[in-house]
Amino acid sequence: KAGVTQTPRYLIKTRGQQVTLSCSPISGHRSVSWYQQTPGQGLQFLFEYFSETQRNKGNFPGRFSGRQFSNSRSEMNVSTLELGDSALYLCASSLGRGHGEQYFGPGTRLTVT
Amino acid sequence: GENVEQHPSTLSVQEGDSAVIKCTYSDSASNYFPWYKQELGKGPQLIIDIRSNVGEKKDQRIAVTLNKTAKHFSLHITETQPEDSAVYFCAASIPGFQKLVFGTGTRLLVSP
């Protein structure tokens, strides 16, 4: 069974631009969560989607948003990019709510210049 | 909210030795505790997990123990090998929420 896939793997953007990252979960998994990983803050939860609805949201500004499609694929968007948004963005999929096991993709490395 | 502390931040061992990484969580409602291994350039890989109704779980060379009273859980790796070298993260979550709260990571270096 294929794992979690994320595209693109690397991205370079300029301050003020916006970016969209994509995540395809493991086949049959319906819950997708997004995390930001930085050397300073570590791994931090952004949000979780299940059945096309955002179920949980972390402590990030409204510039960070996401959505989930009917096939469980998910996208996250960051608008008005700041230098501090440079990070590895990780997507994790799980069977559904209440199923603890989350499986991570390889991440998208975003660099904001 | 939940907070997870992880120690040590770095751990160097000789091949064949055992390695122990410890975590403490703050929210007594937490009931799921996974451990992840992250190699350079890759996403975190789930290696073992434990739920609050179990005190210990083992999978070949790795084991996890949980002390609910003290709100501690630990990862034990026996007979370490160079390929065990990576950053290890502990995490915790509370029932009904998919949000994982991660520790700060332990860089494990296994020298041949």
PDB file of N, CA, C and O in Angstrom, chain A residues 5-76:
ATOM      1  N   THR A   5       1.743  10.790   0.387  1.00  0.00           N
ATOM      2  CA  THR A   5       2.545  11.547  -0.571  1.00  0.00           C
ATOM      3  C   THR A   5       2.255  13.032  -0.422  1.00  0.00           C
ATOM      4  O   THR A   5       1.112  13.434  -0.162  1.00  0.00           O
ATOM      5  N   GLN A   6       3.314  13.829  -0.574  1.00  0.00           N
ATOM      6  CA  GLN A   6       3.186  15.275  -0.472  1.00  0.00           C
ATOM      7  C   GLN A   6       3.874  15.918  -1.669  1.00  0.00           C
ATOM      8  O   GLN A   6       4.958  15.506  -2.061  1.00  0.00           O
ATOM      9  N   THR A   7       3.219  16.922  -2.202  1.00  0.00           N
ATOM     10  CA  THR A   7       3.810  17.667  -3.311  1.00  0.00           C
ATOM     11  C   THR A   7       3.604  19.159  -3.098  1.00  0.00           C
ATOM     12  O   THR A   7       2.601  19.574  -2.509  1.00  0.00           O
ATOM     13  N   PRO A   8       4.551  19.991  -3.540  1.00  0.00           N
ATOM     14  CA  PRO A   8       5.872  19.582  -3.999  1.00  0.00           C
ATOM     15  C   PRO A   8       6.764  19.210  -2.815  1.00  0.00           C
ATOM     16  O   PRO A   8       6.384  19.409  -1.674  1.00  0.00           O
ATOM     17  N   ARG A   9       7.918  18.674  -3.059  1.00  0.00           N
ATOM     18  CA  ARG A   9       8.839  18.349  -1.967  1.00  0.00           C
ATOM     19  C   ARG A   9       9.630  19.573  -1.516  1.00  0.00           C
ATOM     20  O   ARG A   9       9.967  19.700  -0.337  1.00  0.00           O
ATOM     21  N   TYR A  10       9.915  20.457  -2.434  1.00  0.00           N
ATOM     22  CA  TYR A  10      10.664  21.673  -2.115  1.00  0.00           C
ATOM     23  C   TYR A  10      10.016  22.862  -2.804  1.00  0.00           C
ATOM     24  O   TYR A  10       9.497  22.731  -3.916  1.00  0.00           O
ATOM     25  N   LEU A  11      10.099  23.998  -2.118  1.00  0.00           N
ATOM     26  CA  LEU A  11       9.439  25.193  -2.631  1.00  0.00           C
ATOM     27  C   LEU A  11      10.193  26.420  -2.114  1.00  0.00           C
ATOM     28  O   LEU A  11      10.531  26.490  -0.926  1.00  0.00           O
ATOM     29  N   ILE A  12      10.439  27.355  -2.999  1.00  0.00           N
ATOM     30  CA  ILE A  12      11.042  28.628  -2.587  1.00  0.00           C
ATOM     31  C   ILE A  12      10.096  29.741  -2.990  1.00  0.00           C
ATOM     32  O   ILE A  12       9.696  29.825  -4.158  1.00  0.00           O
ATOM     33  N   LYS A  13       9.726  30.555  -2.017  1.00  0.00           N
ATOM     34  CA  LYS A  13       8.797  31.653  -2.257  1.00  0.00           C
ATOM     35  C   LYS A  13       9.368  32.939  -1.687  1.00  0.00           C
ATOM     36  O   LYS A  13      10.285  32.928  -0.852  1.00  0.00           O
ATOM     37  N   THR A  14       8.771  34.045  -2.098  1.00  0.00           N
ATOM     38  CA  THR A  14       9.182  35.367  -1.629  1.00  0.00           C
ATOM     39  C   THR A  14       8.166  35.881  -0.617  1.00  0.00           C
ATOM     40  O   THR A  14       6.963  35.551  -0.707  1.00  0.00           O
ATOM     41  N   ARG A  15       8.633  36.659   0.323  1.00  0.00           N
ATOM     42  CA  ARG A  15       7.746  37.271   1.311  1.00  0.00           C
ATOM     43  C   ARG A  15       6.547  37.925   0.633  1.00  0.00           C
ATOM     44  O   ARG A  15       6.696  38.607  -0.390  1.00  0.00           O
ATOM     45  N   GLY A  16       5.384  37.755   1.212  1.00  0.00           N
ATOM     46  CA  GLY A  16       4.176  38.356   0.671  1.00  0.00           C
ATOM     47  C   GLY A  16       3.407  37.459  -0.291  1.00  0.00           C
ATOM     48  O   GLY A  16       2.213  37.686  -0.528  1.00  0.00           O
ATOM     49  N   GLN A  17       4.089  36.459  -0.845  1.00  0.00           N
ATOM     50  CA  GLN A  17       3.403  35.540  -1.752  1.00  0.00           C
ATOM     51  C   GLN A  17       2.548  34.560  -0.970  1.00  0.00           C
ATOM     52  O   GLN A  17       2.564  34.535   0.267  1.00  0.00           O
ATOM     53  N   GLN A  18       1.804  33.756  -1.689  1.00  0.00           N
ATOM     54  CA  GLN A  18       1.045  32.693  -1.039  1.00  0.00           C
ATOM     55  C   GLN A  18       1.483  31.352  -1.618  1.00  0.00           C
ATOM     56  O   GLN A  18       2.095  31.291  -2.696  1.00  0.00           O
ATOM     57  N   VAL A  19       1.180  30.274  -0.910  1.00  0.00           N
ATOM     58  CA  VAL A  19       1.614  28.955  -1.342  1.00  0.00           C
ATOM     59  C   VAL A  19       0.539  27.928  -0.996  1.00  0.00           C
ATOM     60  O   VAL A  19      -0.187  28.070  -0.007  1.00  0.00           O
ATOM     61  N   THR A  20       0.436  26.912  -1.846  1.00  0.00           N
ATOM     62  CA  THR A  20      -0.494  25.809  -1.603  1.00  0.00           C
ATOM     63  C   THR A  20       0.289  24.500  -1.635  1.00  0.00           C
ATOM     64  O   THR A  20       1.034  24.242  -2.583  1.00  0.00           O
ATOM     65  N   LEU A  21       0.125  23.714  -0.585  1.00  0.00           N
ATOM     66  CA  LEU A  21       0.782  22.411  -0.475  1.00  0.00           C
ATOM     67  C   LEU A  21      -0.272  21.322  -0.537  1.00  0.00           C
ATOM     68  O   LEU A  21      -1.389  21.502  -0.048  1.00  0.00           O
ATOM     69  N   SER A  22       0.107  20.183  -1.098  1.00  0.00           N
ATOM     70  CA  SER A  22      -0.858  19.112  -1.295  1.00  0.00           C
ATOM     71  C   SER A  22      -0.441  17.840  -0.569  1.00  0.00           C
ATOM     72  O   SER A  22       0.747  17.552  -0.425  1.00  0.00           O
ATOM     73  N   CYS A  23      -1.436  17.086  -0.133  1.00  0.00           N
ATOM     74  CA  CYS A  23      -1.196  15.838   0.597  1.00  0.00           C
ATOM     75  C   CYS A  23      -2.206  14.789   0.144  1.00  0.00           C
ATOM     76  O   CYS A  23      -3.424  15.035   0.157  1.00  0.00           O
ATOM     77  N   SER A  24      -1.698  13.610  -0.218  1.00  0.00           N
ATOM     78  CA  SER A  24      -2.578  12.479  -0.509  1.00  0.00           C
ATOM     79  C   SER A  24      -2.379  11.426   0.567  1.00  0.00           C
ATOM     80  O   SER A  24      -1.269  10.902   0.720  1.00  0.00           O
ATOM     81  N   PRO A  25      -3.418  11.115   1.335  1.00  0.00           N
ATOM     82  CA  PRO A  25      -3.260  10.166   2.438  1.00  0.00           C
ATOM     83  C   PRO A  25      -3.165   8.727   1.941  1.00  0.00           C
ATOM     84  O   PRO A  25      -3.368   8.448   0.754  1.00  0.00           O
ATOM     85  N   ILE A  26      -2.854   7.839   2.846  1.00  0.00           N
ATOM     86  CA  ILE A  26      -2.852   6.404   2.556  1.00  0.00           C
ATOM     87  C   ILE A  26      -4.257   6.008   2.140  1.00  0.00           C
ATOM     88  O   ILE A  26      -5.248   6.484   2.716  1.00  0.00           O
ATOM     89  N   SER A  27      -4.343   5.134   1.148  1.00  0.00           N
ATOM     90  CA  SER A  27      -5.642   4.697   0.656  1.00  0.00           C
ATOM     91  C   SER A  27      -6.501   4.148   1.800  1.00  0.00           C
ATOM     92  O   SER A  27      -6.050   3.305   2.583  1.00  0.00           O
ATOM     93  N   GLY A  28      -7.719   4.666   1.900  1.00  0.00           N
ATOM     94  CA  GLY A  28      -8.622   4.214   2.962  1.00  0.00           C
ATOM     95  C   GLY A  28      -8.593   5.076   4.203  1.00  0.00           C
ATOM     96  O   GLY A  28      -9.477   4.993   5.057  1.00  0.00           O
ATOM     97  N   HIS A  29      -7.568   5.907   4.326  1.00  0.00           N
ATOM     98  CA  HIS A  29      -7.488   6.822   5.470  1.00  0.00           C
ATOM     99  C   HIS A  29      -8.338   8.047   5.200  1.00  0.00           C
ATOM    100  O   HIS A  29      -8.308   8.614   4.107  1.00  0.00           O
ATOM    101  N   ARG A  30      -9.074   8.485   6.211  1.00  0.00           N
ATOM    102  CA  ARG A  30      -9.993   9.595   6.021  1.00  0.00           C
ATOM    103  C   ARG A  30      -9.622  10.842   6.808  1.00  0.00           C
ATOM    104  O   ARG A  30     -10.232  11.888   6.624  1.00  0.00           O
ATOM    105  N   SER A  31      -8.676  10.713   7.704  1.00  0.00           N
ATOM    106  CA  SER A  31      -8.277  11.873   8.513  1.00  0.00           C
ATOM    107  C   SER A  31      -6.899  12.344   8.082  1.00  0.00           C
ATOM    108  O   SER A  31      -5.985  11.523   7.914  1.00  0.00           O
ATOM    109  N   VAL A  32      -6.760  13.633   7.891  1.00  0.00           N
ATOM    110  CA  VAL A  32      -5.483  14.219   7.512  1.00  0.00           C
ATOM    111  C   VAL A  32      -5.161  15.354   8.490  1.00  0.00           C
ATOM    112  O   VAL A  32      -5.997  16.225   8.726  1.00  0.00           O
ATOM    113  N   SER A  33      -3.957  15.303   9.034  1.00  0.00           N
ATOM    114  CA  SER A  33      -3.489  16.370   9.925  1.00  0.00           C
ATOM    115  C   SER A  33      -2.245  17.003   9.333  1.00  0.00           C
ATOM    116  O   SER A  33      -1.475  16.340   8.644  1.00  0.00           O
ATOM    117  N   TRP A  34      -2.059  18.261   9.628  1.00  0.00           N
ATOM    118  CA  TRP A  34      -0.888  19.001   9.148  1.00  0.00           C
ATOM    119  C   TRP A  34      -0.075  19.488  10.339  1.00  0.00           C
ATOM    120  O   TRP A  34      -0.635  19.935  11.354  1.00  0.00           O
ATOM    121  N   TYR A  35       1.250  19.416  10.199  1.00  0.00           N
ATOM    122  CA  TYR A  35       2.173  19.866  11.226  1.00  0.00           C
ATOM    123  C   TYR A  35       3.261  20.726  10.587  1.00  0.00           C
ATOM    124  O   TYR A  35       3.639  20.514   9.437  1.00  0.00           O
ATOM    125  N   GLN A  36       3.759  21.658  11.371  1.00  0.00           N
ATOM    126  CA  GLN A  36       4.892  22.473  10.955  1.00  0.00           C
ATOM    127  C   GLN A  36       6.098  22.065  11.795  1.00  0.00           C
ATOM    128  O   GLN A  36       5.985  21.927  13.021  1.00  0.00           O
ATOM    129  N   GLN A  37       7.234  21.854  11.146  1.00  0.00           N
ATOM    130  CA  GLN A  37       8.446  21.490  11.883  1.00  0.00           C
ATOM    131  C   GLN A  37       9.537  22.523  11.625  1.00  0.00           C
ATOM    132  O   GLN A  37       9.929  22.766  10.473  1.00  0.00           O
ATOM    133  N   THR A  38      10.017  23.150  12.687  1.00  0.00           N
ATOM    134  CA  THR A  38      11.120  24.108  12.614  1.00  0.00           C
ATOM    135  C   THR A  38      12.140  23.765  13.682  1.00  0.00           C
ATOM    136  O   THR A  38      11.796  23.158  14.703  1.00  0.00           O
ATOM    137  N   PRO A  39      13.395  24.156  13.489  1.00  0.00           N
ATOM    138  CA  PRO A  39      14.413  23.883  14.512  1.00  0.00           C
ATOM    139  C   PRO A  39      14.082  24.549  15.849  1.00  0.00           C
ATOM    140  O   PRO A  39      14.348  23.986  16.904  1.00  0.00           O
ATOM    141  N   GLY A  40      13.472  25.710  15.806  1.00  0.00           N
ATOM    142  CA  GLY A  40      13.204  26.442  17.042  1.00  0.00           C
ATOM    143  C   GLY A  40      11.972  25.985  17.785  1.00  0.00           C
ATOM    144  O   GLY A  40      11.975  25.875  19.013  1.00  0.00           O
ATOM    145  N   GLN A  41      10.909  25.690  17.073  1.00  0.00           N
ATOM    146  CA  GLN A  41       9.615  25.344  17.688  1.00  0.00           C
ATOM    147  C   GLN A  41       9.293  23.859  17.648  1.00  0.00           C
ATOM    148  O   GLN A  41       8.315  23.408  18.249  1.00  0.00           O
ATOM    149  N   GLY A  42      10.100  23.089  16.930  1.00  0.00           N
ATOM    150  CA  GLY A  42       9.830  21.655  16.860  1.00  0.00           C
ATOM    151  C   GLY A  42       8.630  21.350  15.984  1.00  0.00           C
ATOM    152  O   GLY A  42       8.337  22.067  15.035  1.00  0.00           O
ATOM    153  N   LEU A  43       7.944  20.278  16.349  1.00  0.00           N
ATOM    154  CA  LEU A  43       6.765  19.829  15.598  1.00  0.00           C
ATOM    155  C   LEU A  43       5.519  20.408  16.233  1.00  0.00           C
ATOM    156  O   LEU A  43       5.217  20.128  17.393  1.00  0.00           O
ATOM    157  N   GLN A  44       4.776  21.184  15.448  1.00  0.00           N
ATOM    158  CA  GLN A  44       3.571  21.823  15.987  1.00  0.00           C
ATOM    159  C   GLN A  44       2.386  21.520  15.100  1.00  0.00           C
ATOM    160  O   GLN A  44       2.471  21.585  13.866  1.00  0.00           O
ATOM    161  N   PHE A  45       1.267  21.233  15.743  1.00  0.00           N
ATOM    162  CA  PHE A  45       0.027  20.885  15.064  1.00  0.00           C
ATOM    163  C   PHE A  45      -0.605  22.131  14.434  1.00  0.00           C
ATOM    164  O   PHE A  45      -0.751  23.162  15.094  1.00  0.00           O
ATOM    165  N   LEU A  46      -0.972  21.991  13.161  1.00  0.00           N
ATOM    166  CA  LEU A  46      -1.639  23.085  12.461  1.00  0.00           C
ATOM    167  C   LEU A  46      -3.151  22.891  12.464  1.00  0.00           C
ATOM    168  O   LEU A  46      -3.897  23.728  12.951  1.00  0.00           O
ATOM    169  N   PHE A  47      -3.616  21.806  11.853  1.00  0.00           N
ATOM    170  CA  PHE A  47      -5.049  21.485  11.834  1.00  0.00           C
ATOM    171  C   PHE A  47      -5.274  20.057  11.378  1.00  0.00           C
ATOM    172  O   PHE A  47      -4.378  19.401  10.865  1.00  0.00           O
ATOM    173  N   GLU A  48      -6.509  19.596  11.611  1.00  0.00           N
ATOM    174  CA  GLU A  48      -6.921  18.259  11.215  1.00  0.00           C
ATOM    175  C   GLU A  48      -8.206  18.336  10.414  1.00  0.00           C
ATOM    176  O   GLU A  48      -9.109  19.115  10.749  1.00  0.00           O
ATOM    177  N   TYR A  49      -8.281  17.522   9.369  1.00  0.00           N
ATOM    178  CA  TYR A  49      -9.479  17.440   8.559  1.00  0.00           C
ATOM    179  C   TYR A  49      -9.997  16.018   8.547  1.00  0.00           C
ATOM    180  O   TYR A  49      -9.222  15.051   8.469  1.00  0.00           O
ATOM    181  N   PHE A  50     -11.301  15.907   8.631  1.00  0.00           N
ATOM    182  CA  PHE A  50     -11.969  14.617   8.546  1.00  0.00           C
ATOM    183  C   PHE A  50     -13.309  14.843   7.873  1.00  0.00           C
ATOM    184  O   PHE A  50     -14.040  15.763   8.240  1.00  0.00           O
ATOM    185  N   SER A  51     -13.628  14.025   6.910  1.00  0.00           N
ATOM    186  CA  SER A  51     -14.880  14.183   6.154  1.00  0.00           C
ATOM    187  C   SER A  51     -15.061  15.604   5.662  1.00  0.00           C
ATOM    188  O   SER A  51     -16.128  16.207   5.815  1.00  0.00           O
ATOM    189  N   GLU A  52     -13.990  16.140   5.095  1.00  0.00           N
ATOM    190  CA  GLU A  52     -14.004  17.458   4.443  1.00  0.00           C
ATOM    191  C   GLU A  52     -14.254  18.613   5.415  1.00  0.00           C
ATOM    192  O   GLU A  52     -14.530  19.738   4.983  1.00  0.00           O
ATOM    193  N   THR A  53     -14.150  18.362   6.711  1.00  0.00           N
ATOM    194  CA  THR A  53     -14.400  19.400   7.717  1.00  0.00           C
ATOM    195  C   THR A  53     -13.194  19.548   8.622  1.00  0.00           C
ATOM    196  O   THR A  53     -12.596  18.557   9.036  1.00  0.00           O
ATOM    197  N   GLN A  54     -12.856  20.781   8.938  1.00  0.00           N
ATOM    198  CA  GLN A  54     -11.778  21.001   9.894  1.00  0.00           C
ATOM    199  C   GLN A  54     -12.285  20.655  11.287  1.00  0.00           C
ATOM    200  O   GLN A  54     -13.271  21.212  11.762  1.00  0.00           O
ATOM    201  N   ARG A  55     -11.571  19.750  11.960  1.00  0.00           N
ATOM    202  CA  ARG A  55     -12.029  19.266  13.263  1.00  0.00           C
ATOM    203  C   ARG A  55     -11.265  19.888  14.411  1.00  0.00           C
ATOM    204  O   ARG A  55     -11.799  20.037  15.505  1.00  0.00           O
ATOM    205  N   ASN A  56     -10.008  20.180  14.180  1.00  0.00           N
ATOM    206  CA  ASN A  56      -9.165  20.778  15.211  1.00  0.00           C
ATOM    207  C   ASN A  56      -8.251  21.785  14.560  1.00  0.00           C
ATOM    208  O   ASN A  56      -7.864  21.622  13.400  1.00  0.00           O
ATOM    209  N   LYS A  57      -7.887  22.804  15.317  1.00  0.00           N
ATOM    210  CA  LYS A  57      -6.967  23.805  14.789  1.00  0.00           C
ATOM    211  C   LYS A  57      -5.949  24.144  15.862  1.00  0.00           C
ATOM    212  O   LYS A  57      -6.294  24.286  17.038  1.00  0.00           O
ATOM    213  N   GLY A  58      -4.693  24.258  15.442  1.00  0.00           N
ATOM    214  CA  GLY A  58      -3.633  24.645  16.360  1.00  0.00           C
ATOM    215  C   GLY A  58      -3.553  26.151  16.492  1.00  0.00           C
ATOM    216  O   GLY A  58      -4.371  26.897  15.955  1.00  0.00           O
ATOM    217  N   ASN A  59      -2.534  26.591  17.197  1.00  0.00           N
ATOM    218  CA  ASN A  59      -2.390  28.007  17.507  1.00  0.00           C
ATOM    219  C   ASN A  59      -1.572  28.711  16.429  1.00  0.00           C
ATOM    220  O   ASN A  59      -0.445  29.132  16.669  1.00  0.00           O
ATOM    221  N   PHE A  60      -2.136  28.838  15.254  1.00  0.00           N
ATOM    222  CA  PHE A  60      -1.478  29.510  14.140  1.00  0.00           C
ATOM    223  C   PHE A  60      -2.400  30.612  13.627  1.00  0.00           C
ATOM    224  O   PHE A  60      -3.616  30.528  13.752  1.00  0.00           O
ATOM    225  N   PRO A  61      -1.813  31.668  13.027  1.00  0.00           N
ATOM    226  CA  PRO A  61      -2.656  32.767  12.532  1.00  0.00           C
ATOM    227  C   PRO A  61      -3.544  32.324  11.374  1.00  0.00           C
ATOM    228  O   PRO A  61      -3.327  31.288  10.759  1.00  0.00           O
ATOM    229  N   GLY A  62      -4.530  33.163  11.083  1.00  0.00           N
ATOM    230  CA  GLY A  62      -5.495  32.855  10.045  1.00  0.00           C
ATOM    231  C   GLY A  62      -4.906  32.780   8.645  1.00  0.00           C
ATOM    232  O   GLY A  62      -5.572  32.310   7.719  1.00  0.00           O
ATOM    233  N   ARG A  63      -3.644  33.184   8.502  1.00  0.00           N
ATOM    234  CA  ARG A  63      -2.986  33.066   7.184  1.00  0.00           C
ATOM    235  C   ARG A  63      -2.825  31.593   6.782  1.00  0.00           C
ATOM    236  O   ARG A  63      -2.617  31.280   5.621  1.00  0.00           O
ATOM    237  N   PHE A  64      -2.879  30.734   7.770  1.00  0.00           N
ATOM    238  CA  PHE A  64      -2.760  29.294   7.526  1.00  0.00           C
ATOM    239  C   PHE A  64      -4.173  28.707   7.407  1.00  0.00           C
ATOM    240  O   PHE A  64      -4.981  28.842   8.333  1.00  0.00           O
ATOM    241  N   SER A  65      -4.447  28.078   6.310  1.00  0.00           N
ATOM    242  CA  SER A  65      -5.763  27.488   6.118  1.00  0.00           C
ATOM    243  C   SER A  65      -5.620  26.179   5.363  1.00  0.00           C
ATOM    244  O   SER A  65      -4.550  25.862   4.830  1.00  0.00           O
ATOM    245  N   GLY A  66      -6.682  25.431   5.322  1.00  0.00           N
ATOM    246  CA  GLY A  66      -6.626  24.161   4.619  1.00  0.00           C
ATOM    247  C   GLY A  66      -7.987  23.737   4.141  1.00  0.00           C
ATOM    248  O   GLY A  66      -9.000  24.417   4.382  1.00  0.00           O
ATOM    249  N   ARG A  67      -8.000  22.635   3.449  1.00  0.00           N
ATOM    250  CA  ARG A  67      -9.270  22.031   3.050  1.00  0.00           C
ATOM    251  C   ARG A  67      -9.036  20.567   2.728  1.00  0.00           C
ATOM    252  O   ARG A  67      -7.892  20.129   2.524  1.00  0.00           O
ATOM    253  N   GLN A  68     -10.124  19.832   2.696  1.00  0.00           N
ATOM    254  CA  GLN A  68     -10.050  18.416   2.347  1.00  0.00           C
ATOM    255  C   GLN A  68     -11.111  18.120   1.312  1.00  0.00           C
ATOM    256  O   GLN A  68     -12.235  18.633   1.393  1.00  0.00           O
ATOM    257  N   PHE A  69     -10.758  17.294   0.378  1.00  0.00           N
ATOM    258  CA  PHE A  69     -11.654  16.955  -0.718  1.00  0.00           C
ATOM    259  C   PHE A  69     -12.372  15.635  -0.415  1.00  0.00           C
ATOM    260  O   PHE A  69     -12.005  14.906   0.517  1.00  0.00           O
ATOM    261  N   SER A  70     -13.352  15.324  -1.249  1.00  0.00           N
ATOM    262  CA  SER A  70     -14.164  14.126  -1.010  1.00  0.00           C
ATOM    263  C   SER A  70     -13.345  12.828  -1.106  1.00  0.00           C
ATOM    264  O   SER A  70     -13.731  11.807  -0.551  1.00  0.00           O
ATOM    265  N   ASN A  71     -12.209  12.877  -1.789  1.00  0.00           N
ATOM    266  CA  ASN A  71     -11.363  11.676  -1.879  1.00  0.00           C
ATOM    267  C   ASN A  71     -10.312  11.653  -0.755  1.00  0.00           C
ATOM    268  O   ASN A  71      -9.368  10.871  -0.803  1.00  0.00           O
ATOM    269  N   SER A  72     -10.481  12.508   0.236  1.00  0.00           N
ATOM    270  CA  SER A  72      -9.627  12.633   1.424  1.00  0.00           C
ATOM    271  C   SER A  72      -8.319  13.380   1.175  1.00  0.00           C
ATOM    272  O   SER A  72      -7.608  13.676   2.136  1.00  0.00           O
ATOM    273  N   ARG A  73      -8.004  13.670  -0.058  1.00  0.00           N
ATOM    274  CA  ARG A  73      -6.811  14.484  -0.314  1.00  0.00           C
ATOM    275  C   ARG A  73      -6.983  15.847   0.346  1.00  0.00           C
ATOM    276  O   ARG A  73      -8.106  16.345   0.481  1.00  0.00           O
ATOM    277  N   SER A  74      -5.865  16.425   0.760  1.00  0.00           N
ATOM    278  CA  SER A  74      -5.943  17.692   1.483  1.00  0.00           C
ATOM    279  C   SER A  74      -4.932  18.689   0.934  1.00  0.00           C
ATOM    280  O   SER A  74      -3.897  18.302   0.374  1.00  0.00           O
ATOM    281  N   GLU A  75      -5.258  19.925   1.072  1.00  0.00           N
ATOM    282  CA  GLU A  75      -4.345  21.008   0.725  1.00  0.00           C
ATOM    283  C   GLU A  75      -4.260  21.971   1.893  1.00  0.00           C
ATOM    284  O   GLU A  75      -5.233  22.145   2.634  1.00  0.00           O
ATOM    285  N   MET A  76      -3.093  22.584   2.042  1.00  0.00           N
ATOM    286  CA  MET A  76      -2.996  23.680   2.988  1.00  0.00           C
ATOM    287  C   MET A  76      -2.443  24.901   2.248  1.00  0.00           C
ATOM    288  O   MET A  76      -1.667  24.761   1.293  1.00  0.00           O
TER     289      MET A  76
END
